[in-house]
């Protein structure tokens, strides 16, 4: 099979692996791997260096094989291979080999519009608009996607661009020091039209590398070459480096990416399904968008996982099946099963109502809101089906329950007060001795 399919399979596998190993473990060993090739029974995973190859081969081979078997066929054997020099230095498509990371398939909404617009303008006219451009935002919100989109577009327009992670930059710098080849290192980094360094927070505390970075930075900046940096935190939260960078930002731009709201998450899921040419029912996408709120990588991973799960069982993908596919991965709440009576009691108290109000027909705003919150919590926190929940709430139909759950999920996005209120109740429920059903 061609490399593209290996990468696709591997991305789905990563979605699953991410949920099976701890976060630090994932970030250290798996995050930067790629699906290199898949032929007969041999699946080759591209890794950044031999160290990672050895670690994975020794410690995670069976887990990885098990995951791949689930996605391909039994008897598959996994091999770990250091990705080619070219890929490692960002000459090709960079980490993840992601030519998919383009502006065209980046979903633009309010949460990321500023970063997107700035990125585009920088890619089209390096050095001419914002220099440096500093993009920051939480994990999995699209920083690397934008960086690579800039890189691809700039390259296409024949600018000489270089994309590296701060980690690669550090490794190369350290190797250059050891090999006494710093001249070469400098040549590489200072003779470009555009330098993109991802995850710049990695440099914090690495004094020598930071120093070298600033020399590079100044030289490029003085020569009017474009610099783009991405970080998981704003410049002012980067000790030392932040201060030095900040003085440069009179000419530059700091653009943040915020977590996506419900509508945005849904739009992204739709786009991902379309890109992969898979048809997924709207209620499934809505369900996933409601469940995964903070991280677009997880959002994608959950979609892939749900699709793989349905394929595996030859079943139609429904919200219920997606829920099952995602069971072990979503945070805490679904491990506990809230009893309906308890949810109603607690919610009613919070809203200064009685459980009877929630079950009854009163439709004033306060009661309606409390009722919807209770339905939402029950849906999130128990294995009750929509129909069951409807039944508990005075025999309402399941469409009413769906409507309530969607409404609360999306209102929580835009209304911090409501969000806090709901999360508080949820926490309270998790702590209270509960009756399982
Ligand atoms: P970060 O670098 O901020 O941790 P990434 O850029 O790696 O996050 O994004 C994680 C995943 O989410 C990627 O697969 C990326 O394509 C996807 N993604 C993030 N934001 C968007 C968006 N606005 N539209 C489409 N996909 C997105
Ligand atoms: Mg990133």
Coordinates of C-alpha atoms and ligand atoms in Angstrom, one line a residue, residues 144 198-199 297, ligand 2:
X144 CA 1.5 23.4 14.3
X198 CA 7.5 25.4 16.8
X199 CA 7.0 24.9 20.5
X297 CA -6.4 16.5 18.2
Ligands
LIG2 MG1 2.1 21.6 17.9

